[in-house]
Amino acid sequence: MSLKRQLFLASVLMLLIPWAGLKFVLELDNALRAQALLQLDEKGARLAEVAGDFMLGAPVVEGSEALYAAPTTQFPKVDGFTTTWPGFQEHEEQLPWQSRPGQDSLRWLATSNKRYLYLLVQKRNQGLRPFNPSLPEQPHDRFELVLEPPASQLESGQSKTWLIRTTAPGTNVPALIDGDPTKPDRLLDVAWEDLGSRWQLELRMPKPAPGSRLGFQTWQSDESPSTNGTPITPPPLLVQRNTALERVLARQLSDGQQVTVLEPTGWIVAHSHVDSPTPTTDFDDLSTGQILEQITLNALRSLVRLYQPQPKVLAKTHHQLHTGGLPEHHLVQQDGAIWLATEHAFFGRRSLLLKQSMDQLLSVSGSALGSVLARSLLIILALTLALLGYASWLSWRIARLQRMVSASVDDDGRIIKTIPAGRSRDELGQLQQHFGQMVSRLQSYNHYLESFSRRLSHELKTPVAVVRSSLENLAHNHSEEERQAYLERASSAAERLRRILHSMSEAARLEQSFDQADKEDFDLAEVIDQACAAYQQLDPHHQYHWQVADTACPLLGSPEMLVQMLDKLVDNARDFTPKDGRIEVRLEQSPEHYTIEVFNEGSSLPVNPGVDIFGAFVSQREGKAEGHLGQGLLIVRLIADFHGGRTDAQNQYLKGIDGVAFRAIIPKLPNEPRTAP
C-alpha cells in the first residue's frame, strides 16, 4: 500500500473525532439533565409547600364521587341550547361528559370562570314533562340541587337546596329555595329546553367557595327521588380550578415550565405554565442561511433526542392526569412534547407535578453538537489536506532518493558515483546519509575486490615462483647438498602458501565453530594477565605493558576465543609498531561491561569514513607483511559479537606517544550473540 493511501486511511480514522464529540455532547446532555432535574426537584418541593397552604379542603380520594368544573374564560349564555358553551363546536359525543356508571341516560357538564359556575344536564331517551299549576299532582320532571359549603364555613352557613321545575320549556325558570314557591332565588339563572327525544337543563349560579360540595338529582313527581343523578347525601365534592393558587404558582415558574396540582384521583385543580420564548421573525423574513441553520439545528436536536431514554407517556383524559409514578430518568411525554418532570406529594395525598420543557436543553445540546461537529469537520479537512500534502512531499523525496541510488550503480553492479549527504535532519535525511555511507563503503569494498586478485596474485606469485624454480633447479643438479637446499626452499614456499590459504579460511571456520562453542565461567583478568606475559617472552623486539584489575573479573564466555581475539589485536599492533616501540594492554571494568584495549605506538588510522577496518578483506598494509589479506580484525569483531559485545578503534595520545587504540567492549551479563555478517 502506498504512503498516500496509508495517510488517507489515517485521515479517515480521524472521523473518530466527531464520534468522540458526539459522546462528549451526550455526556454533556446527561449532565445538563441531571442539573436541571436537581433544580426542578428543589423548585417542586417549594411549590408543593405553597400548594399545601391553599388546598385545605377534603381531598377527592378513590371511591368518592366528584363533580368537576372545567375552567373557562367565556361567559356562556343560559338559553338552553348550549350554542355558547365552550367546546360545543366540536362533536358532542367527544365532550368530557360526566355520568354515573351504568346510567348514561343522565349526563352533565360543569364549567366555571372567575364569577360563575355553569351546569349543563341532559336527560336522554325522554322528552320534557312540564309542571301544570292547575294539576299539581300530574307527573312532571323535577330537578333538585344541593350546595354544601366547605367544612370551614359550615358554622356560619348551612347547606342550600333548590327545587327546579318548569311550566314550559324556555329561560328564566325559577329555582325555589327549599322547594318553597314563595322563595325563588334570583341569583340562579336556569333554562330548560325540550329537544324531542331528550331534555336539556342549563344553569348558572355564583361560583361556590373552594372545597364546597354540589349535588343534584332528577325525577318525576309520581316517583320517589331517583339515583339517576349525583347522590344528594352526601353531595359530591365540587372540584374546580383554584385560580388564586394558579396565579401564585405562575409567578414562580421559569420559561418553558408547567406545574399541575392533582387530587389523589387525578383531577386537575390547578395548572400554570410559562411558555418558552419563541422567535418573532417570520419564516418569510429568514434568509437561506438562517433556514439551513434552523434545519441543521433541528436535525442535531433530533440526533441528541435519539440517544436519550424513552419517555413515559402520561395518560390524560377529560381534565384528569394519572402519572402512575415517574420513571427513573424523569422524562415524560404529554401532548406530543417531551418534558423533564418531578412529582411531589403534599397535604391530603395530593400531588404537584412540575415539568420543564426539553426544548431548551435540546437546543443547548444541539448547538454544542453542531459546534463540535463543525469544528471537527474543519479540523479533519485541514488535517487531511495537510497529510496528503505531506505525503506528496515525502513521496517526492523518496522518489528522488530512489533515483539517486539507482544512478549510483550501473548495470554491472559497479558503484559509479556517490550519494550526496542529506541536508534535512529528519529520518529521510538520515536515510539518505546512511545510503551515502553504504554506497561509499560498497565503493571501497568494490575497490578492494577489484584489487583482491592483484593482491592475491602478489601474495601467491613469490612462493609459486620459488617452488617452480626450485623444482626446475632440482632436476638439473646432481649434488646432494644443492638438491637438499632446493627442497628446503620449495618446502618453505609451500608453507607460505599454506599460511595464506589458512588465513583466507580462518574467519569462515571461526563462524562455523560458534555453533558448537560452549560458554564457561572464568576470570577474565587472569586470562589477560597470562596471555600478556607470554607476549613479552615471544616478542623481545617490542616493549609490552599490561594493566588488569586487582579484583577478579568473572565472565561467562569462551576463554580460548577471547585469547584468540587478543592475539589478533596484539599481532595487528605488532605489525604497525616500530622496533622497541610500546604496546600496552589494559583491562578496565564498569558496572555494566569490561573493556579490553590494545594501544600501539607509531601508527594512525587513515581518514577514510567509508572503510570499516573491522570488515572482511580490509587491510591497510601495502605489501608490508606476508600473507595478510585483512582477516585479523574481522575475527576480532566476530568474537566480540559472539560475546554480545562491540569493537571500535581510534587515534590516541597516551603518555606523550601518538598511536592507535583498539577496544573490545564485552558486557558482564550474558547476552544473546549478535548475528555475524
XYZ file of C-alpha atoms in Angstrom:
677
model
C 0.000 0.000 0.000
C 1.400 3.374 -0.979
C 2.244 6.046 1.553
C -0.526 8.271 0.235
C -3.132 5.564 0.784
C -1.841 4.864 4.269
C -2.094 8.543 5.182
C -5.540 8.685 3.583
C -6.655 5.803 5.807
C -5.144 7.638 8.752
C -7.173 10.718 7.842
C -10.305 8.571 7.582
C -9.640 7.331 11.092
C -9.865 10.949 12.176
C -13.608 10.583 11.743
C -13.394 9.237 15.262
C -13.125 12.884 16.298
C -16.830 13.610 15.521
C -17.794 10.340 17.196
C -15.876 11.386 20.302
C -17.556 14.791 20.025
C -20.965 13.128 19.918
C -20.113 11.107 23.024
C -18.969 14.284 24.744
C -22.196 16.096 23.842
C -24.287 13.152 25.054
C -22.424 13.219 28.361
C -22.988 16.986 28.433
C -26.686 16.402 27.786
C -26.853 13.903 30.656
C -25.091 16.385 32.919
C -27.461 19.187 31.895
C -30.491 16.982 32.512
C -29.126 15.921 35.905
C -28.527 19.551 36.870
C -31.923 20.656 35.543
C -33.592 17.774 37.401
C -31.884 18.812 40.648
C -33.068 22.414 40.267
C -36.528 21.239 39.208
C -36.788 18.990 42.249
C -35.858 21.835 44.594
C -38.393 24.168 42.998
C -41.074 21.465 43.024
C -40.598 20.968 46.771
C -41.056 24.710 47.355
C -44.165 24.858 45.156
C -45.652 21.846 46.956
C -45.358 23.738 50.252
C -47.127 26.713 48.658
C -49.881 24.486 47.253
C -50.410 22.904 50.677
C -51.359 26.332 52.095
C -54.148 26.691 49.514
C -55.533 23.144 49.373
C -57.059 22.790 52.848
C -60.333 21.080 51.862
C -61.082 17.382 51.827
C -59.273 15.551 49.022
C -61.073 13.554 46.340
C -59.948 10.032 47.116
C -60.650 6.776 45.361
C -64.263 5.627 45.840
C -65.698 9.128 46.409
C -67.685 10.910 43.732
C -66.788 14.327 42.437
C -68.286 16.918 40.171
C -65.560 18.549 38.129
C -65.967 22.076 36.786
C -63.607 22.708 33.909
C -62.108 26.230 33.724
C -63.197 28.704 31.074
C -62.698 32.364 30.325
C -66.035 32.644 28.485
C -69.462 33.655 29.798
C -71.893 31.172 28.239
C -75.421 32.423 27.584
C -78.041 30.498 29.562
C -80.616 29.769 26.849
C -80.933 26.011 26.973
C -79.363 25.443 23.561
C -75.628 25.307 24.547
C -74.524 27.205 21.444
C -72.239 29.399 23.530
C -70.869 26.609 25.725
C -67.072 26.146 25.390
C -66.199 23.245 23.144
C -69.649 22.668 21.698
C -68.384 23.470 18.240
C -66.778 20.028 18.374
C -68.626 16.757 18.164
C -70.966 16.489 21.119
C -70.045 12.931 21.972
C -66.358 13.881 22.293
C -67.023 16.372 25.101
C -65.955 15.410 28.656
C -69.417 14.349 29.837
C -69.771 13.097 33.380
C -72.201 10.379 34.396
C -72.696 7.581 36.852
C -71.529 4.105 35.836
C -74.320 2.200 34.100
C -76.602 5.266 33.909
C -75.562 7.069 30.748
C -79.100 8.386 30.156
C -78.299 11.265 32.534
C -75.064 13.110 31.879
C -73.730 16.525 32.685
C -71.015 19.096 32.108
C -69.734 21.723 34.525
C -67.515 24.734 33.900
C -66.599 27.855 35.812
C -64.953 31.201 35.317
C -63.956 33.855 37.796
C -67.555 34.668 38.760
C -69.972 31.854 37.913
C -70.407 28.134 37.871
C -72.264 26.696 34.879
C -74.018 23.333 34.859
C -75.431 21.569 31.803
C -77.578 18.464 32.351
C -79.041 16.214 29.633
C -81.707 13.549 30.088
C -81.650 11.275 27.084
C -84.344 8.941 25.799
C -87.035 11.103 27.402
C -88.793 14.349 26.497
C -89.624 17.113 28.961
C -92.774 16.815 31.090
C -93.654 20.364 32.289
C -95.367 21.284 35.551
C -99.105 22.122 35.359
C -100.001 24.515 38.217
C -103.714 23.674 37.833
C -102.969 19.965 38.124
C -100.016 19.837 40.527
C -100.416 16.082 41.023
C -99.882 15.399 37.346
C -96.471 13.767 36.688
C -93.797 16.291 35.779
C -89.980 16.499 35.793
C -88.308 17.832 38.896
C -84.640 18.860 39.366
C -83.165 19.238 42.834
C -79.825 20.983 43.517
C -77.881 20.849 46.812
C -74.893 23.049 47.733
C -72.931 22.392 50.896
C -70.271 24.958 51.880
C -66.756 23.818 52.822
C -66.171 22.404 56.300
C -64.552 25.643 57.437
C -67.802 27.576 56.691
C -70.413 25.126 57.985
C -70.767 27.011 61.243
C -71.650 30.290 59.508
C -73.893 28.823 56.842
C -75.821 25.616 56.306
C -76.279 23.798 53.044
C -78.799 25.080 50.488
C -81.352 23.129 48.466
C -83.153 24.335 45.305
C -86.104 22.720 43.543
C -86.440 23.450 39.833
C -89.499 22.682 37.718
C -90.887 24.467 34.679
C -94.365 25.045 33.274
C -92.955 25.264 29.737
C -89.606 24.973 28.002
C -87.660 28.204 27.956
C -85.487 30.529 30.010
C -85.905 32.215 33.389
C -87.043 29.029 35.039
C -87.370 29.740 38.802
C -85.172 27.982 41.332
C -87.200 27.561 44.540
C -85.261 27.650 47.770
C -86.140 24.536 49.802
C -88.978 23.965 47.280
C -90.997 26.959 48.583
C -92.835 28.610 45.628
C -92.689 31.899 47.506
C -88.845 31.836 47.709
C -87.408 31.933 44.216
C -83.623 32.523 44.139
C -82.818 35.377 41.767
C -79.105 34.549 41.802
C -79.683 31.339 39.873
C -80.351 31.596 36.142
C -81.982 28.463 34.698
C -83.082 27.459 31.194
C -84.890 24.177 30.433
C -85.496 23.029 26.884
C -87.334 20.100 25.351
C -85.363 18.660 22.426
C -87.869 15.950 21.479
C -86.044 12.749 22.346
C -84.347 14.377 25.315
C -84.475 17.404 27.535
C -81.631 19.711 28.488
C -81.207 21.964 31.532
C -78.703 24.815 31.683
C -77.929 26.558 34.974
C -75.738 29.415 36.139
C -75.026 30.186 39.774
C -72.464 32.242 41.746
C -69.176 30.412 41.940
C -69.081 28.337 45.156
C -66.150 28.582 47.522
C -63.295 26.087 47.088
C -63.960 22.859 48.954
C -67.759 23.039 48.527
C -69.953 20.055 47.735
C -72.511 20.208 44.943
C -75.064 17.544 44.054
C -78.271 17.187 42.079
C -80.907 14.658 41.210
C -83.880 14.484 38.850
C -87.139 12.515 38.994
C -90.785 12.738 38.103
C -93.313 13.780 40.697
C -95.057 10.391 40.711
C -91.739 8.681 41.548
C -89.525 8.678 44.580
C -86.246 10.595 44.246
C -84.077 8.520 41.940
C -80.397 7.988 41.928
C -80.052 8.726 38.246
C -78.103 11.852 39.046
C -75.382 12.576 41.549
C -76.450 11.473 45.051
C -77.779 14.197 47.280
C -76.495 12.788 50.569
C -73.654 13.376 50.863
C -73.211 15.718 47.887
C -70.120 15.083 45.742
C -67.123 17.328 46.148
C -67.067 20.183 43.676
C -63.665 20.090 42.017
C -62.728 23.280 40.236
C -59.634 25.195 39.361
C -58.067 27.170 42.190
C -57.314 30.403 40.321
C -55.632 32.030 43.322
C -53.196 29.113 43.553
C -52.600 29.214 39.797
C -51.652 32.888 39.959
C -49.218 32.272 42.824
C -47.624 29.299 41.072
C -47.339 31.126 37.749
C -45.223 33.866 39.323
C -42.587 31.321 40.411
C -42.219 29.479 37.108
C -39.410 29.962 34.615
C -39.598 29.861 30.834
C -40.761 26.508 29.489
C -42.117 25.195 32.800
C -45.541 23.805 33.685
C -46.970 22.958 37.094
C -50.070 20.861 37.742
C -51.751 20.208 41.093
C -53.665 16.932 41.193
C -56.204 15.378 43.500
C -55.491 11.771 44.558
C -57.897 10.592 41.843
C -56.078 12.610 39.165
C -58.411 15.629 38.862
C -56.513 18.765 37.873
C -57.215 21.518 40.422
C -54.505 23.961 39.333
C -52.435 24.331 36.210
C -49.989 27.122 35.357
C -47.379 27.417 32.673
C -44.883 29.824 31.178
C -44.168 29.267 27.507
C -40.662 29.161 26.126
C -39.634 32.302 24.261
C -40.165 31.875 20.555
C -38.502 33.866 17.781
C -40.697 36.625 16.429
C -39.150 36.565 12.960
C -41.497 35.235 10.298
C -40.381 32.397 8.094
C -40.624 34.617 5.031
C -38.128 37.034 6.592
C -35.468 34.338 7.119
C -32.546 34.122 4.747
C -31.461 30.888 3.105
C -28.567 30.553 5.547
C -30.870 31.049 8.527
C -33.302 28.441 7.181
C -30.467 25.941 6.716
C -29.221 26.768 10.193
C -32.639 26.031 11.681
C -32.952 22.796 9.712
C -29.482 21.708 10.854
C -30.249 22.610 14.464
C -33.483 20.611 14.381
C -31.649 17.636 12.896
C -28.965 17.809 15.603
C -31.619 18.097 18.303
C -33.296 15.007 16.874
C -29.937 13.202 16.918
C -29.409 14.039 20.587
C -33.001 13.067 21.348
C -32.389 9.705 19.648
C -29.813 8.798 22.307
C -31.977 9.930 25.243
C -34.067 7.440 27.242
C -37.576 6.695 26.003
C -40.034 8.996 27.810
C -43.091 7.713 29.635
C -46.420 8.757 28.099
C -48.734 10.355 30.663
C -52.395 9.343 30.413
C -54.633 12.404 30.397
C -58.403 12.139 29.902
C -61.045 14.842 30.468
C -59.174 17.010 32.987
C -57.668 14.025 34.757
C -53.997 13.123 34.756
C -52.631 9.816 36.008
C -48.834 9.692 36.353
C -48.566 6.214 37.864
C -45.144 7.132 39.185
C -42.388 8.789 37.181
C -39.611 6.747 35.534
C -36.061 6.799 36.838
C -34.883 9.167 34.098
C -37.868 11.520 34.805
C -38.607 12.000 31.098
C -42.320 12.082 30.220
C -44.296 12.736 27.064
C -47.538 14.685 27.053
C -49.419 16.312 24.179
C -46.610 15.335 21.807
C -43.921 17.208 23.776
C -41.035 15.829 25.848
C -40.695 17.060 29.427
C -38.390 16.616 32.379
C -40.732 16.109 35.355
C -40.710 15.790 39.129
C -43.657 14.820 41.351
C -44.156 15.920 44.969
C -46.842 14.793 47.422
C -48.375 17.170 49.962
C -51.494 17.612 52.167
C -54.292 15.092 51.606
C -52.250 12.785 49.364
C -52.468 15.391 46.654
C -49.511 15.753 44.312
C -47.765 18.510 42.423
C -46.273 17.740 39.014
C -43.603 20.181 37.831
C -42.385 19.852 34.245
C -39.570 21.526 32.321
C -39.653 21.590 28.531
C -36.767 19.713 26.948
C -36.643 22.170 24.046
C -34.157 24.464 25.770
C -31.885 21.619 26.875
C -32.071 20.052 23.423
C -31.252 23.423 21.884
C -28.178 23.741 24.090
C -27.075 20.159 23.358
C -27.860 20.511 19.649
C -25.937 23.768 19.413
C -22.985 22.203 21.260
C -23.084 19.157 18.982
C -23.277 21.388 15.909
C -20.300 23.401 17.105
C -18.303 20.246 17.875
C -19.137 18.624 14.536
C -18.442 21.773 12.538
C -15.073 22.296 14.183
C -14.257 18.598 13.938
C -15.019 18.547 10.223
C -12.909 21.651 9.644
C -10.052 20.094 11.608
C -10.423 16.818 9.683
C -10.465 18.639 6.344
C -7.415 20.701 7.258
C -5.527 17.662 8.598
C -6.492 15.595 5.544
C -5.152 18.238 3.172
C -2.025 18.638 5.318
C -1.454 14.867 5.418
C -1.984 14.490 1.670
C 0.391 17.393 1.021
C 2.919 15.939 3.432
C 2.540 12.518 1.812
C 3.159 14.050 -1.623
C 6.270 15.792 -0.305
C 7.519 12.560 1.299
C 6.804 10.621 -1.892
C 8.784 13.160 -3.906
C 11.727 12.926 -1.515
C 11.622 9.114 -1.530
C 11.429 9.057 -5.328
C 14.398 11.449 -5.537
C 16.397 9.247 -3.169
C 15.455 6.223 -5.238
C 16.711 7.948 -8.409
C 19.995 8.885 -6.702
C 20.508 5.295 -5.520
C 19.718 3.929 -8.974
C 22.073 6.433 -10.593
C 24.936 5.425 -8.283
C 25.066 1.840 -9.613
C 25.463 0.792 -13.239
C 24.032 -2.311 -14.891
C 27.123 -4.364 -13.972
C 26.772 -3.535 -10.269
C 29.689 -1.072 -10.208
C 29.470 1.992 -7.983
C 29.877 4.874 -10.433
C 29.017 7.838 -8.201
C 28.368 8.613 -4.575
C 25.153 9.904 -2.945
C 25.407 13.425 -1.522
C 24.737 13.826 2.188
C 21.183 14.847 3.087
C 20.669 18.364 4.348
C 17.485 17.628 6.279
C 17.718 16.240 9.804
C 14.650 14.010 9.743
C 14.505 10.260 9.171
C 14.641 10.573 5.380
C 17.689 12.808 5.670
C 19.323 10.227 7.929
C 18.307 7.500 5.495
C 19.947 9.407 2.643
C 23.060 9.850 4.770
C 23.130 6.118 5.584
C 22.614 5.269 1.932
C 25.533 7.548 1.097
C 27.712 5.831 3.702
C 26.627 2.436 2.419
C 27.414 3.371 -1.171
C 30.819 4.745 -0.095
C 31.585 1.529 1.788
C 30.418 -0.574 -1.138
C 32.615 1.513 -3.415
C 35.607 0.920 -1.146
C 34.709 -2.758 -0.932
C 34.434 -2.955 -4.716
C 37.851 -1.340 -4.995
C 39.186 -3.948 -2.583
C 37.566 -6.796 -4.522
C 38.922 -5.410 -7.776
C 42.394 -5.291 -6.244
C 41.964 -8.592 -4.411
C 43.103 -10.650 -7.388
C 46.161 -8.419 -7.723
C 46.857 -8.700 -4.009
C 46.295 -12.447 -4.033
C 48.416 -12.796 -7.136
C 51.102 -10.724 -5.481
C 50.968 -12.894 -2.370
C 50.995 -16.171 -4.328
C 53.393 -15.126 -7.031
C 56.582 -15.296 -4.985
C 56.052 -18.694 -3.268
C 54.813 -20.256 -6.502
C 57.857 -18.900 -8.345
C 60.140 -20.210 -5.608
C 58.550 -23.661 -5.800
C 58.774 -23.703 -9.580
C 62.362 -22.519 -9.763
C 63.396 -24.926 -7.001
C 61.850 -27.865 -8.823
C 63.486 -26.846 -12.098
C 66.896 -26.460 -10.468
C 66.392 -29.738 -8.628
C 66.099 -31.544 -11.972
C 69.406 -30.127 -13.277
C 71.544 -30.578 -10.160
C 73.112 -33.827 -9.091
C 74.797 -32.612 -5.922
C 73.050 -33.872 -2.835
C 73.758 -30.667 -0.952
C 72.263 -28.441 -3.669
C 69.304 -30.755 -4.078
C 68.629 -30.504 -0.320
C 68.820 -26.682 -0.469
C 66.305 -26.575 -3.303
C 63.967 -28.901 -1.439
C 64.074 -26.691 1.653
C 63.332 -23.615 -0.455
C 60.342 -25.365 -2.043
C 59.100 -26.554 1.346
C 59.368 -23.016 2.787
C 57.435 -21.595 -0.169
C 54.731 -24.283 0.232
C 54.417 -23.431 3.926
C 53.937 -19.797 2.973
C 51.180 -20.821 0.552
C 49.560 -22.824 3.344
C 49.568 -19.837 5.690
C 47.956 -17.661 3.025
C 45.187 -20.191 2.391
C 44.780 -20.757 6.138
C 44.273 -17.002 6.667
C 41.582 -16.956 3.948
C 39.556 -19.726 5.584
C 40.192 -18.861 9.247
C 37.254 -16.446 9.585
C 34.835 -18.881 7.921
C 35.914 -21.705 10.223
C 35.557 -19.422 13.252
C 31.930 -18.563 12.385
C 31.123 -22.269 11.994
C 32.690 -23.044 15.363
C 30.308 -20.648 17.142
C 27.500 -23.223 16.831
C 29.470 -25.844 18.814
C 31.184 -23.468 21.260
C 30.300 -23.821 24.960
C 30.490 -20.924 27.373
C 32.037 -21.310 30.805
C 32.677 -19.164 33.858
C 36.237 -17.855 34.125
C 38.267 -14.924 35.418
C 38.966 -12.561 32.526
C 41.690 -10.707 34.450
C 43.682 -13.935 34.961
C 43.383 -14.902 31.280
C 44.542 -11.459 30.096
C 47.437 -11.440 32.550
C 48.750 -14.866 31.449
C 48.444 -14.021 27.749
C 50.308 -10.710 28.104
C 53.144 -12.389 29.989
C 53.564 -14.806 27.071
C 53.657 -11.954 24.527
C 56.694 -10.404 26.192
C 58.603 -13.696 26.086
C 57.747 -14.415 22.443
C 58.497 -10.922 21.142
C 61.603 -9.292 22.670
C 61.669 -6.577 19.966
C 58.797 -4.529 21.475
C 58.005 -3.138 24.904
C 54.883 -4.777 26.386
C 52.936 -3.235 29.275
C 49.651 -4.501 30.667
C 47.223 -3.329 33.329
C 44.487 -5.551 34.745
C 42.094 -5.097 37.649
C 43.244 -6.097 41.127
C 39.994 -7.919 41.749
C 38.548 -10.863 39.878
C 36.632 -10.179 36.649
C 34.144 -13.053 36.323
C 32.694 -13.631 32.868
C 30.596 -16.264 31.141
C 32.124 -16.998 27.738
C 34.886 -18.775 25.847
C 38.387 -18.003 27.219
C 40.063 -19.627 24.159
C 38.188 -17.327 21.783
C 38.976 -14.255 23.875
C 42.686 -15.197 23.866
C 42.446 -15.615 20.093
C 40.843 -12.173 19.854
C 43.612 -10.671 21.988
C 46.215 -12.443 19.811
C 44.801 -10.794 16.686
C 44.797 -7.379 18.345
C 48.400 -7.789 19.530
C 49.516 -9.163 16.122
C 47.896 -6.186 14.446
C 49.621 -3.814 16.908
C 52.987 -5.570 16.406
C 52.796 -5.137 12.614
C 52.377 -1.378 12.902
C 54.704 -0.714 15.872
C 58.340 0.177 15.165
C 61.184 -1.736 16.799
C 61.375 -1.178 20.564
C 58.015 0.573 20.316
C 55.399 0.490 23.070
C 52.433 -1.909 23.084
C 50.094 -1.554 26.039
C 47.174 -3.834 27.010
C 44.575 -2.635 29.534
C 41.555 -4.347 31.125
C 39.044 -1.970 32.666
C 35.651 -2.656 34.140
C 32.477 -0.651 34.727
C 29.173 -1.694 36.348
C 27.886 -2.992 33.019
C 30.855 -4.199 30.942
C 34.600 -4.957 30.592
C 36.826 -3.045 28.173
C 39.864 -4.773 26.599
C 42.077 -2.099 24.994
C 45.305 -2.611 22.974
C 47.386 0.510 22.277
C 50.310 0.537 19.859
C 52.819 3.272 19.173
C 53.681 4.813 15.861
C 50.681 4.370 13.548
C 47.430 6.239 12.987
C 44.132 5.370 11.428
C 43.546 6.661 7.872
C 40.928 9.357 7.384
C 38.508 7.343 5.261
C 34.964 7.212 6.704
C 33.837 4.818 4.004
C 36.112 1.996 5.178
C 35.256 -0.357 8.048
C 38.596 -1.683 9.268
C 36.790 -4.490 11.112
C 35.210 -5.686 7.846
C 36.119 -8.628 5.650
C 39.138 -8.372 3.311
C 40.036 -4.917 4.615
C 43.723 -4.238 5.179
C 45.705 -1.037 5.487
C 49.004 -2.828 4.753
C 50.545 -2.037 1.454
C 52.772 -5.020 0.841
C 54.434 -4.693 4.221
C 53.918 -8.197 5.555
C 53.472 -11.605 4.117
C 50.174 -13.425 3.926
C 47.942 -10.614 5.166
C 44.515 -10.486 3.483
C 42.718 -8.272 6.050
C 41.104 -11.036 8.140
C 42.559 -10.331 11.590
C 40.290 -7.502 12.733
C 37.284 -9.279 11.223
C 37.987 -12.201 13.565
C 38.220 -9.735 16.468
C 34.779 -8.377 15.673
C 33.239 -11.858 15.238
C 34.479 -12.982 18.662
C 33.228 -9.766 20.296
C 29.826 -10.271 18.636
C 29.702 -13.838 19.922
C 30.040 -12.475 23.481
C 27.372 -9.796 22.886
C 29.952 -7.001 22.690
C 31.228 -4.496 20.162
C 34.564 -3.158 18.812
C 35.949 0.233 17.863
C 39.256 1.933 17.089
C 40.529 5.479 17.423
C 43.716 7.504 17.324
C 45.008 8.151 20.831
C 47.718 10.186 22.573
C 48.985 8.192 25.549
C 51.805 9.257 27.860
C 53.345 11.544 25.262
C 53.141 8.915 22.495
C 50.936 9.006 19.404
C 49.275 5.774 18.444
C 46.091 3.814 17.889
C 43.868 2.123 20.462
C 41.684 -0.863 19.532
C 38.914 -1.757 22.001
C 36.643 -4.717 22.562
C 33.742 -3.948 24.933
C 32.258 -7.121 26.487
C 29.100 -6.934 28.706
C 29.260 -8.595 32.112
C 25.837 -10.193 31.876
C 25.447 -12.912 29.244
C 23.582 -11.675 26.151
C 22.399 -13.393 23.049
C 25.207 -13.189 20.464
C 24.505 -10.891 17.575
C 24.264 -12.338 14.080
C 27.575 -12.186 12.305
C 27.589 -10.640 8.861
